[in-house]
């Protein structure tokens, strides 16, 4: 009797597989395909160099050029300047950052009103963080309010920021996140991206996009086939297809 | 080091298809890579080979129901139509090419004739050539008289505006979204799902059905009214944006770059990288997955760096000497792929500086013995061929003189040293970094997905992605 039920179950499984009609690719077959693919060493080096350069690892990029022969796609000298600006914002020295950006290229802030507003907003946040209430209010009224009048979303942001002053315990208030370091990092990334764009370079490294594409491609392929997946990107191990 | 050169004749293409056996000569992997890098390797420019429609097909058209101009790019409906089975239909001479993101063509309505019953669309091979495209299964058509879209049956759906004399109407296929799209006078009219129809081989099709209708077709020999390039860019962007939304584990890129540097022995870069990461804001913490992995690759980092430097600078003798000191087992068997690659490189370096007599002497001593062995033959032949040219770098074997060849030898030595690590479990760890494995998986998935879609759409080429300035396509 139990053999009968085993057979029934197997038939049901086969029928289910046929209904979903998913192709099954064995590990052996998949590994053979992987080996047939040609990946050039120079292309991988280029990918790594692109990462180092976009993320601002100047010395590492310089050493990598010597050790691997890969050529950076930006002038390494410009990276140091860009990193100085980014770091200044990350440390809360916004005035310094603005000065540096203008030294680098005055057009960047001129052509980027949103970036400029966010930098000024960060300045305001730092003043509030340091308890300089009077200075903060003066700054908000003189520098930021005029921008707010030109642009509704700037005005809303300005009001949010100023509301920090209304709270004794800023860590618990609804706009407390503005004081978080993540806000500084957001602004820092924005200015980093603007500088890269002004240098006609892409603002994001290619590697993360390729990794996202891998996740996407696997998800897409899941609909059509059962095959060995890589689920943990950090160690790139193949997992046998679930059949 | 056990070498399995006796299996040379039998192994499939000399490629190690499985990395499990510790006895396999790892060097053969790189030997095969070198062959792929030579000019004899097939290129992957398949998209250029696919033929595209250029003109109308006068052989299988509706015969007496329409008149085709001698240039095969325009048609007229000469008589009075009587019923639904005397449509003047004509297809293009070639089917729609599939190995790309989009395909598109246009018609210009010169004369709408008595009833303006013109259509543009796509039909399959063997379509009933007396019916409007869209009126039968496996076809689709945008009709000018009612502005309806027909796909697969006599009843259509409201789709867009009607069109008549003086209008330029276009029809296209989007393989990424598996849709048909139509345009009128440079503006997109709409899209419709074409998954069912796209399973067949489709032909661009036009049709006329009332007296004096005249239509001209444009397969790309003239500029289109519709900005196809812009549309293509927009569609790519859409796909890119979907992909960008995907979340990645934190610091994954950082970790992969780091393990890449470790794997290949780029010690100085790694040191700078680690130093810089300590002072980033916020500091990057790499979770030690298992200290085991890390230790394996830190193994012999300094030695691997030194050897890579020597080889990249062409100092092969010094490299071999150091290998004899540090890892005698790797250079013990003179017939191993590693030794072979080193000898070839020495030969190449001698040719590079013009010491041809010395090169010949060296070749006789060290390379001659490889002539009969299957896996090694091509490389020996190519190396020796260098001697035949006054300017070898411009010849078909000039690739041997490039930096990439030195780098390949350095990678071989690197892998061999990694393989001496007693903790190394499987050989794949010596041959491919995690980054490389991920890139291979990406390529394989894209290829399989495209194959499952009947080979439609663009193929993924890492090389093109890296050099395209950011437009990632899959």
XYZ file of C-alpha atoms in Angstrom:
717
model
C 0.000 0.000 0.000
C 2.802 2.439 0.901
C 4.470 1.788 -2.460
C 1.234 2.847 -4.077
C 1.278 6.174 -2.246
C 4.926 6.715 -3.080
C 4.098 6.236 -6.734
C 1.163 8.623 -6.515
C 3.323 11.230 -4.887
C 6.016 10.883 -7.517
C 3.485 11.240 -10.289
C 2.129 14.345 -8.634
C 5.616 15.819 -8.411
C 6.314 15.114 -12.049
C 3.012 16.663 -13.020
C 3.802 19.726 -10.962
C 7.157 20.066 -12.631
C 5.619 19.715 -16.034
C 2.955 22.245 -15.186
C 5.483 24.848 -14.120
C 7.703 23.573 -16.989
C 10.896 24.735 -15.385
C 14.029 23.566 -17.033
C 16.435 21.841 -14.661
C 20.131 22.480 -15.121
C 22.409 20.183 -13.196
C 25.400 21.436 -11.303
C 27.756 19.688 -13.684
C 26.165 21.271 -16.717
C 26.109 24.712 -15.091
C 29.763 24.499 -14.049
C 30.703 23.616 -17.582
C 28.899 26.718 -18.815
C 30.605 28.859 -16.202
C 33.979 27.626 -17.383
C 33.195 28.378 -21.001
C 32.706 32.040 -20.218
C 35.613 34.316 -20.973
C 36.338 36.992 -18.394
C 39.383 39.121 -19.127
C 41.760 39.883 -16.299
C 42.148 43.422 -17.610
C 38.401 43.963 -17.344
C 38.370 42.824 -13.728
C 41.301 45.100 -12.960
C 39.429 47.952 -14.613
C 36.401 47.255 -12.441
C 38.510 47.350 -9.284
C 40.308 50.512 -10.367
C 36.977 52.157 -11.121
C 35.853 51.310 -7.584
C 38.994 52.665 -5.940
C 38.868 55.866 -7.920
C 35.148 56.608 -7.527
C 35.181 55.860 -3.817
C 38.233 58.058 -3.388
C 40.987 55.639 -2.346
C 43.781 57.697 -3.901
C 46.886 55.962 -2.586
C 45.380 52.538 -3.166
C 44.560 53.537 -6.749
C 48.092 54.753 -7.267
C 49.564 51.514 -5.902
C 47.112 49.461 -7.939
C 48.183 51.209 -11.102
C 51.782 50.210 -10.367
C 51.031 46.659 -9.290
C 48.494 45.751 -11.960
C 49.056 48.099 -14.852
C 45.412 49.215 -14.810
C 44.981 52.867 -15.726
C 42.627 55.031 -13.678
C 39.908 56.750 -15.662
C 40.257 60.012 -13.739
C 43.261 62.122 -12.929
C 44.234 60.924 -9.451
C 45.088 64.448 -8.359
C 41.449 65.461 -8.548
C 40.496 62.678 -6.170
C 42.453 64.129 -3.255
C 40.632 67.439 -3.601
C 37.270 65.738 -3.841
C 37.979 63.579 -0.797
C 38.969 66.645 1.209
C 35.560 68.172 0.513
C 33.749 64.944 1.392
C 35.670 64.539 4.604
C 35.032 68.127 5.639
C 31.279 67.576 5.355
C 31.500 64.234 7.144
C 33.215 65.997 10.042
C 30.690 68.789 10.124
C 33.030 71.505 8.763
C 30.582 72.688 6.145
C 31.969 76.199 5.689
C 35.356 74.679 4.945
C 33.767 72.252 2.498
C 31.962 75.040 0.633
C 35.191 76.989 0.333
C 36.999 73.938 -1.042
C 34.270 73.170 -3.561
C 34.424 76.697 -4.889
C 38.195 76.459 -5.143
C 37.826 73.251 -7.094
C 35.123 74.530 -9.418
C 32.894 77.522 -8.624
C 30.328 76.386 -11.148
C 29.375 73.339 -9.150
C 27.426 75.201 -6.495
C 26.204 77.800 -8.970
C 24.562 75.182 -11.147
C 23.322 73.067 -8.272
C 20.902 75.025 -6.095
C 19.631 71.937 -4.332
C 23.133 70.881 -3.331
C 23.918 74.376 -2.124
C 20.742 74.453 -0.067
C 21.554 71.097 1.529
C 25.035 72.312 2.414
C 23.597 75.448 4.013
C 21.038 73.298 5.799
C 23.865 71.177 7.164
C 25.582 74.325 8.389
C 22.418 75.217 10.262
C 22.203 71.745 11.755
C 25.799 72.002 13.000
C 25.099 75.389 14.603
C 22.087 73.948 16.386
C 24.063 70.858 17.420
C 26.672 73.095 19.035
C 24.022 74.998 20.957
C 24.635 78.280 19.097
C 20.972 79.209 19.096
C 21.248 82.905 18.281
C 23.722 82.346 15.488
C 21.535 79.577 14.126
C 18.463 81.756 13.978
C 20.357 84.588 12.345
C 21.800 82.204 9.770
C 18.418 80.676 9.055
C 16.795 84.045 8.533
C 19.506 85.619 6.434
C 20.806 82.745 4.322
C 18.157 80.090 4.174
C 14.826 81.891 4.324
C 15.391 83.692 0.998
C 16.034 80.302 -0.673
C 12.921 78.917 0.978
C 10.851 81.661 -0.589
C 11.944 80.570 -4.049
C 11.211 76.906 -3.559
C 8.444 75.134 -1.667
C 10.412 72.000 -0.794
C 13.340 74.103 0.442
C 10.912 75.964 2.686
C 9.586 72.710 4.129
C 13.104 71.465 4.780
C 14.018 74.739 6.397
C 11.027 74.607 8.694
C 11.854 71.031 9.676
C 15.386 71.999 10.542
C 14.464 75.077 12.548
C 11.955 73.033 14.523
C 14.927 71.262 16.128
C 15.270 74.335 18.291
C 11.844 73.777 19.814
C 12.860 70.607 21.607
C 14.780 70.159 24.840
C 15.490 66.521 24.204
C 16.458 66.417 20.556
C 17.169 62.706 20.532
C 13.482 61.974 20.957
C 11.893 64.531 18.699
C 10.352 63.725 15.323
C 13.100 65.515 13.369
C 15.924 64.129 15.507
C 17.296 62.211 12.545
C 18.643 65.479 11.142
C 21.234 65.473 13.890
C 22.282 61.942 13.123
C 25.597 61.342 11.401
C 23.691 59.772 8.512
C 22.478 63.225 7.561
C 26.076 64.413 7.251
C 26.906 61.359 5.156
C 23.943 62.010 2.884
C 25.094 65.566 2.255
C 28.691 64.397 1.827
C 27.647 61.862 -0.811
C 25.621 64.503 -2.589
C 28.577 66.850 -2.902
C 30.856 63.953 -3.891
C 28.476 62.995 -6.687
C 28.186 66.591 -7.888
C 31.961 66.934 -8.132
C 32.303 63.679 -10.058
C 29.544 64.712 -12.430
C 31.177 68.076 -13.015
C 34.329 66.173 -14.001
C 32.266 64.189 -16.518
C 32.715 61.038 -14.542
C 30.008 58.699 -13.340
C 29.159 59.310 -9.764
C 28.746 55.677 -8.824
C 31.208 52.824 -9.083
C 30.205 50.045 -11.463
C 30.783 47.127 -9.135
C 27.682 47.522 -6.924
C 25.508 47.839 -10.037
C 26.900 44.597 -11.410
C 26.196 42.858 -8.119
C 22.623 44.123 -8.196
C 22.351 42.901 -11.747
C 23.456 39.456 -10.604
C 20.721 39.330 -7.985
C 18.186 40.548 -10.537
C 19.329 38.115 -13.238
C 19.083 35.179 -10.845
C 15.608 36.232 -9.739
C 14.533 36.526 -13.357
C 16.005 33.157 -14.265
C 14.292 31.525 -11.272
C 11.020 31.868 -13.162
C 12.256 29.777 -16.038
C 14.789 27.313 -14.657
C 16.142 25.490 -11.626
C 19.910 25.911 -11.586
C 22.753 26.386 -9.096
C 22.410 29.795 -7.488
C 24.846 31.952 -5.613
C 22.995 33.092 -2.532
C 25.874 34.473 -0.518
C 27.679 37.044 -2.621
C 30.522 37.427 -0.152
C 31.859 33.928 -0.745
C 30.400 33.251 -4.183
C 29.552 29.613 -3.494
C 27.189 27.738 -5.775
C 24.232 26.037 -4.165
C 22.774 22.963 -5.776
C 19.537 23.531 -7.667
C 16.441 22.876 -5.594
C 14.453 20.283 -7.442
C 53.910 18.348 -7.749
C 52.077 15.637 -9.558
C 51.590 16.505 -13.161
C 49.159 14.721 -15.385
C 50.735 15.552 -18.703
C 50.271 11.997 -19.817
C 46.555 12.729 -20.082
C 47.075 15.594 -22.479
C 45.646 13.826 -25.453
C 42.561 12.632 -23.620
C 41.447 15.612 -21.566
C 38.589 17.549 -23.145
C 40.194 20.481 -24.934
C 42.862 20.464 -22.248
C 40.467 22.427 -20.047
C 40.124 21.340 -16.462
C 36.379 21.045 -16.245
C 36.310 20.228 -12.572
C 38.472 21.739 -9.940
C 38.229 18.926 -7.480
C 41.203 16.804 -8.237
C 44.262 17.997 -6.408
C 46.424 16.092 -8.825
C 45.491 18.074 -11.875
C 48.058 20.414 -13.269
C 46.499 23.794 -12.488
C 48.771 25.393 -14.983
C 46.705 23.898 -17.786
C 43.875 26.238 -16.816
C 46.034 29.243 -17.616
C 47.411 27.666 -20.721
C 43.884 27.454 -22.015
C 43.248 31.064 -20.986
C 46.284 32.062 -23.002
C 44.891 30.329 -26.041
C 41.608 32.179 -25.644
C 43.549 35.413 -25.515
C 45.263 34.750 -28.799
C 44.000 36.218 -32.036
C 42.608 32.857 -33.086
C 39.915 32.991 -30.457
C 36.402 33.613 -31.735
C 35.103 37.088 -31.043
C 31.764 37.694 -29.468
C 30.360 40.190 -31.902
C 27.355 38.069 -32.806
C 24.962 40.977 -32.974
C 26.630 42.290 -36.103
C 26.141 39.004 -37.856
C 22.362 38.923 -37.665
C 20.808 40.084 -40.927
C 18.211 42.819 -40.850
C 15.346 43.466 -43.255
C 16.314 45.761 -46.104
C 13.469 45.610 -48.591
C 10.122 44.009 -49.316
C 9.761 40.367 -50.219
C 8.166 40.130 -53.626
C 8.240 36.356 -53.752
C 5.641 35.485 -51.139
C 3.479 38.603 -51.205
C -0.195 38.698 -52.143
C 0.644 38.450 -55.794
C -1.991 40.162 -57.871
C -3.460 42.195 -55.076
C -0.708 44.716 -54.914
C 1.960 46.288 -57.029
C 5.484 46.675 -55.705
C 7.794 49.382 -56.996
C 11.103 48.278 -58.572
C 13.115 49.470 -55.570
C 11.023 47.086 -53.444
C 10.335 49.797 -50.929
C 6.792 50.859 -51.774
C 3.458 49.261 -52.648
C 0.180 50.247 -54.283
C -3.234 48.652 -54.229
C -4.422 48.917 -57.817
C -7.913 47.423 -57.893
C -11.159 47.728 -55.968
C -11.333 45.469 -52.945
C -14.298 43.174 -52.635
C -13.961 41.309 -49.332
C -11.740 40.537 -46.385
C -9.595 38.031 -48.237
C -8.096 40.192 -50.931
C -5.761 42.293 -48.821
C -2.492 43.269 -50.421
C 0.009 42.084 -47.813
C 3.745 42.041 -48.072
C 6.504 41.113 -45.655
C 10.122 42.225 -45.457
C 12.802 40.095 -47.055
C 14.292 39.017 -43.723
C 12.774 38.270 -40.331
C 13.110 40.680 -37.460
C 16.578 40.417 -35.897
C 16.288 39.273 -32.289
C 19.674 39.730 -30.660
C 19.121 43.304 -29.649
C 16.971 45.361 -27.343
C 14.650 46.896 -29.965
C 13.707 46.525 -33.604
C 11.835 49.232 -35.516
C 10.697 50.238 -38.994
C 8.373 52.889 -40.468
C 5.910 53.470 -43.273
C 4.939 56.691 -44.963
C 1.392 56.849 -46.301
C 1.681 58.478 -49.724
C -1.937 57.986 -50.663
C -4.799 56.776 -48.484
C -6.836 55.802 -51.496
C -10.518 55.114 -51.278
C -10.806 53.805 -47.715
C -7.429 54.227 -45.994
C -7.318 50.561 -44.994
C -3.606 50.491 -44.397
C -1.832 48.447 -41.778
C 1.604 48.106 -40.276
C 2.651 45.256 -38.060
C 4.344 41.912 -37.772
C 3.381 38.520 -39.102
C 4.839 35.065 -38.900
C 6.332 32.914 -41.571
C 3.572 31.268 -43.542
C 1.066 33.996 -42.810
C -2.059 33.988 -44.977
C -1.046 36.695 -47.365
C -4.565 37.856 -48.162
C -5.454 38.929 -44.635
C -4.578 42.056 -42.717
C -1.764 41.640 -40.197
C -3.450 41.015 -36.881
C -6.461 39.231 -38.300
C -4.799 35.823 -37.923
C -2.938 34.213 -35.049
C 0.747 34.963 -34.571
C 0.400 38.345 -36.117
C -0.227 41.847 -34.976
C -1.181 45.025 -36.806
C -2.019 48.679 -36.220
C -4.692 49.667 -38.729
C -5.000 53.136 -40.180
C -8.731 53.166 -40.873
C -9.927 52.628 -37.302
C -6.784 53.134 -35.223
C -7.360 49.721 -33.681
C -4.780 47.148 -32.774
C -5.415 43.612 -33.983
C -3.515 40.670 -32.629
C -4.672 37.230 -33.457
C -8.302 37.663 -34.411
C -10.702 39.598 -36.616
C -11.866 41.786 -33.740
C -9.419 44.405 -32.597
C -9.020 46.760 -29.640
C -9.062 50.546 -29.605
C -5.445 51.512 -29.517
C -4.612 54.877 -30.974
C -5.425 57.508 -33.577
C -6.290 56.637 -37.151
C -3.745 57.572 -39.779
C -3.920 58.605 -43.363
C -2.053 60.258 -46.226
C 0.974 62.233 -45.103
C 1.417 60.314 -41.864
C 4.518 58.389 -40.895
C 3.704 55.367 -38.787
C 6.200 53.057 -37.136
C 6.074 49.571 -35.682
C 8.584 48.055 -33.309
C 9.428 45.209 -30.986
C 10.869 45.600 -27.496
C 12.531 42.331 -26.473
C 13.174 43.376 -22.919
C 9.524 44.010 -22.162
C 8.275 41.513 -24.786
C 6.001 44.138 -26.270
C 5.093 45.597 -29.635
C 5.088 49.376 -29.863
C 3.748 51.743 -32.508
C 4.365 55.375 -33.292
C 2.696 58.067 -35.370
C 4.569 61.047 -36.738
C 7.395 60.713 -34.258
C 5.295 60.177 -31.161
C 4.717 56.925 -29.341
C 1.121 55.721 -29.730
C 1.261 52.792 -27.353
C 2.497 49.339 -26.518
C 0.877 45.946 -26.366
C 2.066 42.632 -25.021
C 3.493 40.365 -27.678
C 4.720 37.411 -25.672
C 2.607 34.934 -27.608
C 3.433 36.263 -31.052
C 7.145 36.649 -30.319
C 7.544 32.926 -29.922
C 7.401 32.672 -33.737
C 9.785 34.148 -36.239
C 8.212 37.462 -37.172
C 8.488 39.581 -40.291
C 7.860 43.327 -40.568
C 4.640 43.548 -42.565
C 2.622 46.201 -44.349
C -0.745 45.947 -46.021
C -2.992 47.947 -48.339
C -6.618 47.173 -49.084
C -8.452 49.861 -51.022
C -8.029 51.335 -54.433
C -5.054 53.637 -55.002
C -3.567 53.239 -51.558
C 0.173 53.753 -51.695
C 2.660 53.187 -48.923
C 6.439 53.656 -48.731
C 8.492 51.676 -46.258
C 11.672 52.610 -44.411
C 13.830 49.855 -42.938
C 16.396 52.247 -41.617
C 17.985 53.371 -44.857
C 16.537 56.820 -44.136
C 16.291 58.663 -40.845
C 13.225 57.703 -38.832
C 10.587 60.249 -37.823
C 10.617 58.673 -34.367
C 13.661 59.194 -32.152
C 14.504 55.531 -31.733
C 17.797 56.125 -29.966
C 16.114 58.223 -27.331
C 13.410 55.600 -26.796
C 16.043 52.908 -26.511
C 17.915 54.949 -23.918
C 14.703 55.453 -21.960
C 13.910 51.755 -21.979
C 17.431 50.935 -20.818
C 17.075 53.486 -18.061
C 13.808 51.893 -16.922
C 15.509 48.548 -16.555
C 18.501 50.132 -14.878
C 16.268 51.844 -12.340
C 14.542 48.587 -11.436
C 17.922 47.033 -10.851
C 19.297 49.952 -8.844
C 16.476 49.552 -6.333
C 17.803 46.165 -5.277
C 19.431 46.196 -1.853
C 22.922 44.871 -1.350
C 24.422 43.533 1.872
C 26.474 46.281 3.542
C 30.089 46.690 2.430
C 29.857 43.832 -0.034
C 31.724 45.686 -2.781
C 34.407 46.671 -0.359
C 34.812 43.050 0.762
C 34.982 41.711 -2.782
C 37.612 44.248 -3.815
C 39.637 43.363 -0.767
C 39.519 39.627 -1.414
C 40.406 40.300 -5.072
C 43.547 42.136 -4.016
C 44.408 39.335 -1.602
C 43.777 36.635 -4.155
C 46.110 38.043 -6.786
C 48.751 39.194 -4.321
C 48.462 42.949 -4.815
C 50.058 43.504 -1.425
C 50.916 47.209 -1.621
C 47.474 48.125 -2.861
C 45.896 46.067 -0.119
C 47.942 47.804 2.555
C 46.893 51.257 1.302
C 43.322 50.100 0.982
C 43.186 48.769 4.540
C 44.815 51.912 5.890
C 42.351 54.175 4.118
C 39.348 52.116 5.190
C 40.283 52.532 8.836
C 39.768 56.256 8.554
C 36.616 56.317 6.480
C 33.473 57.647 8.018
C 31.828 55.488 9.152
C 34.673 52.972 9.554
C 34.197 49.809 7.583
C 34.108 46.618 9.560
C 34.476 43.457 7.617
C 32.888 40.568 9.416
C 35.384 37.758 9.561
C 33.227 35.128 7.875
C 35.597 32.465 8.924
C 39.140 33.447 9.738
C 39.871 30.347 7.700
C 39.149 32.022 4.372
C 41.230 35.051 5.182
C 44.245 33.037 6.240
C 44.225 30.987 3.118
C 44.598 33.983 0.932
C 46.983 35.959 3.088
C 49.136 32.909 2.590
C 52.454 33.835 1.003
C 51.165 37.314 0.136
C 54.574 38.932 0.090
C 56.186 36.207 -2.001
C 53.371 36.266 -4.512
C 53.718 40.020 -4.793
C 57.440 39.804 -5.400
C 57.074 37.136 -8.052
C 54.344 39.082 -9.830
C 56.549 42.169 -9.881
C 59.470 40.233 -11.342
C 57.389 38.602 -14.040
C 55.582 41.815 -14.982
C 58.982 43.419 -15.432
C 60.157 40.601 -17.658
C 62.745 39.296 -15.195
C 61.919 35.661 -15.780
C 65.268 34.224 -14.712
C 65.020 35.974 -11.371
C 61.464 34.702 -10.968
C 62.452 31.110 -11.715
C 65.372 31.407 -9.319
C 63.143 32.646 -6.504
C 60.640 29.891 -7.214
C 63.424 27.319 -6.916
C 64.272 28.736 -3.501
C 60.780 29.116 -2.156
C 58.677 26.486 -3.916
C 60.977 23.957 -5.590
C 58.079 21.526 -5.984
C 56.406 23.876 -8.446
C 59.313 23.991 -10.864
C 60.490 20.449 -10.353
C 58.707 18.937 -13.310
C 60.074 20.717 -16.323
C 57.179 19.494 -18.437
C 54.504 21.113 -16.266
C 52.369 23.884 -17.684
C 53.875 26.333 -15.199
C 57.428 25.683 -16.340
C 56.294 25.766 -19.922
C 54.686 29.171 -19.531
C 57.777 30.508 -17.787
C 60.059 29.205 -20.531
C 57.834 30.693 -23.213
C 57.857 34.001 -21.456
C 61.658 33.981 -21.234
C 61.735 33.291 -24.946
C 59.317 36.150 -25.567
C 61.430 38.518 -23.460
C 64.501 37.642 -25.504
C 62.630 38.387 -28.714
C 61.354 41.629 -27.248
C 64.882 42.981 -26.735
C 65.976 41.713 -30.120
C 68.308 38.974 -28.841
C 67.092 36.648 -31.549
C 70.097 34.327 -31.649
C 69.893 33.787 -27.939
C 66.170 33.232 -28.284
C 66.698 30.532 -30.868
C 69.263 28.810 -28.654
C 66.941 29.001 -25.688
C 64.034 27.747 -27.725
C 65.986 24.725 -28.905
C 66.889 23.773 -25.371
C 63.705 24.535 -23.503
C 60.781 24.731 -25.923
C 61.458 22.098 -28.546
C 60.305 19.275 -26.310
C 56.797 20.728 -26.174
C 56.171 20.577 -29.878
C 54.500 17.198 -29.822
C 52.272 17.789 -26.817
C 48.671 18.682 -27.678
C 48.001 21.378 -25.115
C 51.287 23.164 -25.569
C 51.650 23.031 -29.297
C 49.770 26.175 -30.243
C 51.764 28.369 -27.869
C 55.140 27.005 -28.979
C 54.172 27.608 -32.571
C 53.052 31.151 -31.843
C 56.221 31.910 -29.879
C 58.478 30.612 -32.589
C 56.471 32.534 -35.171
C 57.617 35.741 -33.475
C 61.030 35.146 -35.014
C 59.645 35.461 -38.502
C 58.771 39.132 -38.280
C 60.834 42.294 -38.367
C 58.125 43.938 -36.275
C 56.559 41.044 -34.383
C 54.333 43.316 -32.274
C 52.297 44.146 -35.369
C 51.898 40.539 -36.432
C 49.118 38.110 -35.633
C 51.238 36.733 -32.798
C 51.909 40.199 -31.462
C 49.624 39.476 -28.529
C 52.480 37.565 -26.929
C 54.438 40.773 -26.559
C 51.692 42.539 -24.654
C 51.600 43.123 -20.933
C 48.613 40.835 -20.642
C 50.777 37.854 -21.493
C 53.192 38.667 -18.686
C 50.243 39.126 -16.374
C 48.910 35.713 -17.327
C 52.193 34.053 -16.390
C 52.173 35.974 -13.117
C 48.611 34.758 -12.462
C 49.719 31.178 -13.123
C 52.564 31.383 -10.630
C 50.202 33.031 -8.166
C 47.697 30.196 -8.456
C 50.384 27.542 -8.126
C 51.664 29.064 -4.918
C 48.142 29.263 -3.509
C 47.756 25.571 -4.299
C 50.654 24.701 -1.987
C 48.663 25.942 0.972
C 47.876 22.800 2.996
C 44.587 24.374 4.068
C 43.351 24.912 0.545
C 40.289 22.713 0.180
C 39.370 23.031 -3.461
C 41.324 24.147 -6.429
C 38.803 26.683 -7.594
C 39.940 28.847 -4.706
C 43.387 29.061 -6.317
C 42.139 29.829 -9.771
C 39.292 32.307 -9.400
C 38.660 35.178 -7.036
C 35.144 35.586 -5.619
C 34.677 38.570 -7.889
C 35.436 36.497 -10.946
C 33.012 33.781 -9.900
C 30.251 36.332 -9.431
C 30.912 37.840 -12.851
C 30.797 34.409 -14.463
C 27.530 33.633 -12.721
C 26.094 36.932 -13.926
C 27.083 36.192 -17.504
C 25.784 32.622 -17.351
C 22.423 33.707 -15.921
C 21.966 36.400 -18.564
C 22.823 33.939 -21.322
C 20.452 31.286 -20.004
C 17.677 33.802 -19.534
C 18.107 35.002 -23.085
C 18.190 31.441 -24.339
C 14.969 30.689 -22.462
C 13.448 33.659 -24.278
C 14.225 32.162 -27.648
C 17.576 33.951 -27.844
C 15.887 37.324 -27.966
C 17.369 40.463 -26.517
C 20.897 41.651 -25.947
C 23.642 39.461 -24.620
C 25.622 40.506 -21.602
C 29.275 41.352 -22.227
C 31.302 42.554 -19.276
C 33.811 44.145 -21.604
C 31.135 46.309 -23.205
C 29.604 47.270 -19.879
C 32.947 48.469 -18.594
C 33.694 50.510 -21.656
C 30.251 51.877 -22.340
C 30.298 54.614 -19.760
C 27.630 53.327 -17.477
C 24.761 51.916 -19.510
C 24.277 48.507 -18.019
C 22.215 46.218 -20.157
C 21.164 42.654 -19.666
